[in-house]
PDB file of C-alpha atoms in Angstrom:
ATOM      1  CA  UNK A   1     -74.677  42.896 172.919  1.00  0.00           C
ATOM      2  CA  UNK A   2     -74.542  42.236 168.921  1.00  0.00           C
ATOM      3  CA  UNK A   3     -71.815  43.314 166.513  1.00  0.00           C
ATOM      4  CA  UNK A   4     -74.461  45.396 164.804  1.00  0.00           C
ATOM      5  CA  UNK A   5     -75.929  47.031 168.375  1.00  0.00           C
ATOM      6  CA  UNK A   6     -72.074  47.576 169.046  1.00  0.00           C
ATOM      7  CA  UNK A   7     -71.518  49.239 165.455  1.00  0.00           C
ATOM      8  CA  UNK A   8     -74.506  51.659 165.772  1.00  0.00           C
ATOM      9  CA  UNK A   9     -73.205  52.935 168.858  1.00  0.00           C
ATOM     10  CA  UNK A  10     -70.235  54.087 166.317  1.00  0.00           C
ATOM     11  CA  UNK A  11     -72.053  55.219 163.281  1.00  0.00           C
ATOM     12  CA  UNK A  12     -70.501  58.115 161.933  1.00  0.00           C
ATOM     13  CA  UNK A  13     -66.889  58.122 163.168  1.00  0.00           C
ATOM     14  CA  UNK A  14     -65.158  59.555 159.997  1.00  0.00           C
ATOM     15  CA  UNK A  15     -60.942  60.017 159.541  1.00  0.00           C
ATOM     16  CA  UNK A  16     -60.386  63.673 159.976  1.00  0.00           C
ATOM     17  CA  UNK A  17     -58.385  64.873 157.032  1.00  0.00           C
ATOM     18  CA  UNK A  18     -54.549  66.766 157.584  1.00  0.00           C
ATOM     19  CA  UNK A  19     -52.110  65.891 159.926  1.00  0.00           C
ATOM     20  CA  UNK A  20     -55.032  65.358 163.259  1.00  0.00           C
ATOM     21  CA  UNK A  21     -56.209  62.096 163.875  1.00  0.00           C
ATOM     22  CA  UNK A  22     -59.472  60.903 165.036  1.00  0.00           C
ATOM     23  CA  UNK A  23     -58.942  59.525 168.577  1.00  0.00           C
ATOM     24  CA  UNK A  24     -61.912  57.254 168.392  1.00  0.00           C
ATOM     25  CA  UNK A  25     -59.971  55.354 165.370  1.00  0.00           C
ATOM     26  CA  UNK A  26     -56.492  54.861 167.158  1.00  0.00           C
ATOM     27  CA  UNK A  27     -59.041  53.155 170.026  1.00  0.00           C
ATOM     28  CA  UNK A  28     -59.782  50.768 167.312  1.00  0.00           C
ATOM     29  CA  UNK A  29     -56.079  49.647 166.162  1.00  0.00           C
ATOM     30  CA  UNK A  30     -55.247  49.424 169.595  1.00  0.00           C
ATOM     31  CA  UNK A  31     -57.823  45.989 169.585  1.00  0.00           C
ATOM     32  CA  UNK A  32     -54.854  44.707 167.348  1.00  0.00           C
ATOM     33  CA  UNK A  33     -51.284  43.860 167.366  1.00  0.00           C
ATOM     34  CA  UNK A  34     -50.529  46.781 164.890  1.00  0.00           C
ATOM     35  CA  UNK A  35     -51.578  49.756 167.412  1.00  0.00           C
ATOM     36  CA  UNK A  36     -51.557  52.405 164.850  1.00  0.00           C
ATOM     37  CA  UNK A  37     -51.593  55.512 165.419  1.00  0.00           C
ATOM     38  CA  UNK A  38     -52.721  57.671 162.722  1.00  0.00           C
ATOM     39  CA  UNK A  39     -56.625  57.387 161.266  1.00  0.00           C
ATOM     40  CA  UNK A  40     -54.788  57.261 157.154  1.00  0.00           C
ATOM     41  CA  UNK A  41     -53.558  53.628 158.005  1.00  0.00           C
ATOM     42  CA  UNK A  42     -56.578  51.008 156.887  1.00  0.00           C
ATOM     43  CA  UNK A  43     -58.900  50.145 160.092  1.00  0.00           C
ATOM     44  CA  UNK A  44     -61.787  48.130 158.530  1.00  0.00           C
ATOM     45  CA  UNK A  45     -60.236  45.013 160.009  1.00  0.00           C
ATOM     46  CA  UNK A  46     -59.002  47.063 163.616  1.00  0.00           C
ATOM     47  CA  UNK A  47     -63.324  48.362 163.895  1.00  0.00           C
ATOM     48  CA  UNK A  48     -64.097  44.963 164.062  1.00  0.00           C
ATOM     49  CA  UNK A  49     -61.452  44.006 166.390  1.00  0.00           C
ATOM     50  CA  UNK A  50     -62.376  46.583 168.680  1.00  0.00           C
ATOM     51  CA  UNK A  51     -66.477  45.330 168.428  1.00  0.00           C
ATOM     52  CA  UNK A  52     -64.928  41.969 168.760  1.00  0.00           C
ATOM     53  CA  UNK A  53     -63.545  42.763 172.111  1.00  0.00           C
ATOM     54  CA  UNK A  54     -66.566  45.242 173.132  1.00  0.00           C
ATOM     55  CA  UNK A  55     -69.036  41.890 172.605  1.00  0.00           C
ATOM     56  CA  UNK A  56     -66.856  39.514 174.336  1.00  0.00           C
ATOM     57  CA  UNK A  57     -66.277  37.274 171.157  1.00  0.00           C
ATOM     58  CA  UNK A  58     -63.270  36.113 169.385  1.00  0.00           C
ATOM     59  CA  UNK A  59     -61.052  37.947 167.186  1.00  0.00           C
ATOM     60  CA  UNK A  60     -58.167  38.015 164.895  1.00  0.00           C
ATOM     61  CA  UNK A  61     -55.942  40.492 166.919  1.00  0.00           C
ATOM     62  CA  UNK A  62     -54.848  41.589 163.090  1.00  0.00           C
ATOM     63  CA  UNK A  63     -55.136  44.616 161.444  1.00  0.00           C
ATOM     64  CA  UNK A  64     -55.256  42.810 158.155  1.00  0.00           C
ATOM     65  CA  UNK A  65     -58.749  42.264 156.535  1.00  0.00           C
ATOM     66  CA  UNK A  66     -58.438  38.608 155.494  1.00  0.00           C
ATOM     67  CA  UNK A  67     -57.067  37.352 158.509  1.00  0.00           C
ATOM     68  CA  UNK A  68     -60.876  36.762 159.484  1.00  0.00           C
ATOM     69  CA  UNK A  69     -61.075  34.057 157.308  1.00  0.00           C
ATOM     70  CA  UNK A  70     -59.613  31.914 160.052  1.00  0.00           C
ATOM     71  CA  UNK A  71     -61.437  33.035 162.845  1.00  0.00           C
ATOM     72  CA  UNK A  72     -65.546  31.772 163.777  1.00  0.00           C
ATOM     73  CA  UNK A  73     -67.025  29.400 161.928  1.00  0.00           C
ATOM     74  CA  UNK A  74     -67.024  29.827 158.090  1.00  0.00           C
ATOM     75  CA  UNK A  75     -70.987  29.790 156.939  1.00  0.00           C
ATOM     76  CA  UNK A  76     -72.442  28.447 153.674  1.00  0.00           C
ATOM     77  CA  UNK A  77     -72.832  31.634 151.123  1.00  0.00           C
ATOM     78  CA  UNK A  78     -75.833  29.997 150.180  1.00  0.00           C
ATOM     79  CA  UNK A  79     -76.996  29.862 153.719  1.00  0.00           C
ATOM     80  CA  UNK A  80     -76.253  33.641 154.372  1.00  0.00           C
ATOM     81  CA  UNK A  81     -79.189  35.354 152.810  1.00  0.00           C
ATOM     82  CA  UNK A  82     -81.146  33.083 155.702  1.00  0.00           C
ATOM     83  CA  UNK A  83     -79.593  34.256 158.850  1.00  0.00           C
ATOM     84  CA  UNK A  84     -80.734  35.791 161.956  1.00  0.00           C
ATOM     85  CA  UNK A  85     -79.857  39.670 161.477  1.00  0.00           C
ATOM     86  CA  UNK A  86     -78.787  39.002 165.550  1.00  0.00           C
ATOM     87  CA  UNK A  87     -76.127  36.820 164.756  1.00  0.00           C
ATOM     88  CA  UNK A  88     -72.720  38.297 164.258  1.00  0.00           C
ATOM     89  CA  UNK A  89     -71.641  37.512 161.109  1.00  0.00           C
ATOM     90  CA  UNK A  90     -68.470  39.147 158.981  1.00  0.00           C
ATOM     91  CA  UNK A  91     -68.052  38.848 155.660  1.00  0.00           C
ATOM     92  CA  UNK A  92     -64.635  39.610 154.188  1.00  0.00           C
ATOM     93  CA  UNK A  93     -64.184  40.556 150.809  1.00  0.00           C
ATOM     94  CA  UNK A  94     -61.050  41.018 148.230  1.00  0.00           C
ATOM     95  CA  UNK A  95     -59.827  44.401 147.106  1.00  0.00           C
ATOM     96  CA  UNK A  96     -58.458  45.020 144.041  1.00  0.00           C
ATOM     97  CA  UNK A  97     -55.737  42.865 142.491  1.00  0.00           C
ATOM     98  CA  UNK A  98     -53.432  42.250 145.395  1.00  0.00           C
ATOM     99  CA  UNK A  99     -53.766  38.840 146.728  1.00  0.00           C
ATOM    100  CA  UNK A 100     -53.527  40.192 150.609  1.00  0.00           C
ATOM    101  CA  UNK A 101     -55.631  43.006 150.014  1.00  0.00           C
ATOM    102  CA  UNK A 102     -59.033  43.042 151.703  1.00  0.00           C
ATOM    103  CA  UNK A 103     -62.000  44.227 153.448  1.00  0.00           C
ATOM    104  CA  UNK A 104     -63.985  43.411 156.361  1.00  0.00           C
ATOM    105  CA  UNK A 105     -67.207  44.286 157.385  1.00  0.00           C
ATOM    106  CA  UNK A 106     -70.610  43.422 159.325  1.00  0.00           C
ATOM    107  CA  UNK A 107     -73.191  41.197 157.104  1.00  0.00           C
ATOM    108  CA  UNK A 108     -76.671  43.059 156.755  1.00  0.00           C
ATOM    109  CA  UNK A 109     -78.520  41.562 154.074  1.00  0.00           C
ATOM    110  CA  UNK A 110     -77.851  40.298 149.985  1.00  0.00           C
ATOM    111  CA  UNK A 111     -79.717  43.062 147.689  1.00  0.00           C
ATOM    112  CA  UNK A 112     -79.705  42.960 144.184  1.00  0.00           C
ATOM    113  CA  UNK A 113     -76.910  44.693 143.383  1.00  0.00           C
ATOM    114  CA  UNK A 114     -74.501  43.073 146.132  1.00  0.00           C
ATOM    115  CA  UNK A 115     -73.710  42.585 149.989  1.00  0.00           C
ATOM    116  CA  UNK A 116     -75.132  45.525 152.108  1.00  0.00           C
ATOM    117  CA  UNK A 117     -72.691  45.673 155.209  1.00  0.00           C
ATOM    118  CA  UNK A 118     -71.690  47.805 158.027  1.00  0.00           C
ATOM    119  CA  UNK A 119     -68.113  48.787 158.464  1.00  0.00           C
ATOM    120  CA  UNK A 120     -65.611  50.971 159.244  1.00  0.00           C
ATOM    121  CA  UNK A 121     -62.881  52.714 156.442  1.00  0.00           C
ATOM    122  CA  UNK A 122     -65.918  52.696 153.987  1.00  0.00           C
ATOM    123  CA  UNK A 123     -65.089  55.864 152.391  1.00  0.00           C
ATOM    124  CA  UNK A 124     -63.402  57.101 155.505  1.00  0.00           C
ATOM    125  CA  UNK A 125     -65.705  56.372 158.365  1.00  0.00           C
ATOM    126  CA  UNK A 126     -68.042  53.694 159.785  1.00  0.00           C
ATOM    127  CA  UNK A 127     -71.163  53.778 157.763  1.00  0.00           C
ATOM    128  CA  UNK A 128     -73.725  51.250 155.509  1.00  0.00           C
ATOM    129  CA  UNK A 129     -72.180  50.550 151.809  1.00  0.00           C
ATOM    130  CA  UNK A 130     -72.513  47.643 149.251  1.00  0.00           C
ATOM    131  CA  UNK A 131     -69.725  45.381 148.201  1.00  0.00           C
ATOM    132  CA  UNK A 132     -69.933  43.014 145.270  1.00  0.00           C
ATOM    133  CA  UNK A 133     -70.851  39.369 145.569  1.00  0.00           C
ATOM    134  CA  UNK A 134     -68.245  38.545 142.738  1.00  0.00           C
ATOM    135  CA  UNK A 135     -65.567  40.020 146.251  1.00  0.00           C
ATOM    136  CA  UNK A 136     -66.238  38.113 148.767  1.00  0.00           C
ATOM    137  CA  UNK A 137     -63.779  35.783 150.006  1.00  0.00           C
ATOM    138  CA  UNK A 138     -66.325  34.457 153.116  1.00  0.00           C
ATOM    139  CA  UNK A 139     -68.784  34.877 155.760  1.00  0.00           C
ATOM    140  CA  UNK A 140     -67.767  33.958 159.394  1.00  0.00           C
ATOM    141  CA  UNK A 141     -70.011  33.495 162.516  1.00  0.00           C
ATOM    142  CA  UNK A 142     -67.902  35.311 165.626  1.00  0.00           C
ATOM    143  CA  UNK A 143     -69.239  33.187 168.427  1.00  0.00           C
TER     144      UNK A 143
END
């Protein structure tokens, strides 16, 4: 199974607002050392854990975003537009101004007015959403 065939099977999982928490998120931060347990703590990075572990490939065990920079094999931006859509390929992008702020999500496609991915904590839940080029940090293979 893919990252994206993985993701699809959890389109749609959204934080629930107020003090309840969305069970299906706590399953992904317990994929990483943090283990939260409340769906207001960022989980882009725990998601992909969690499909990490569901696909039988390597992951960064972090709840942090950017710690995928060190894990797969770091692609070519230049080569990225090229890829097999069935490879599993991250792309992690900055956020904001903090220099260990970040996002991580599944590489779709380039489109003219960014990166197209599919991730999780994209306003709230796992969905589709565009990120701009000028934010991303790198694209890793998970292999």
């Amino acid at each position: 199974m893919t990252l994206m065939e993985a993701f699809l099977k959890e389109l749609g999982v959204a934080e629930i607002a107020g003090a309840t928490h969305n069970d299906r998120i706590i399953k992904y931060h317990s994929a990483t050392t943090l283990k939260a347990k409340t769906d207001e703590v960022p989980w882009c990075s725990s998601l992909i854990n969690w499909l990490a572990d569901e696909c039988g490939l390597k992951k960064s065990g972090s709840a942090a975003a950017r710690s995928w920079l060190n894990v797969g094999t770091e692609l070519d931006p230049d080569d990225v537009p090229n890829v097999n859509p069935n490879r599993n390929i991250i792309v992690i992008f900055k956020r904001g101004k903090s220099p260990t702020s970040g996002h991580v999500a599944l590489y779709v496609q380039k489109t003219l007015n960014g990166i197209l991915v599919a991730g999780g904590n994209q306003s709230n839940m796992n969905n589709f959403a565009i990120y701009p080029v000028k934010d991303v940090l790198g694209y890793r293979e998970l292999i």
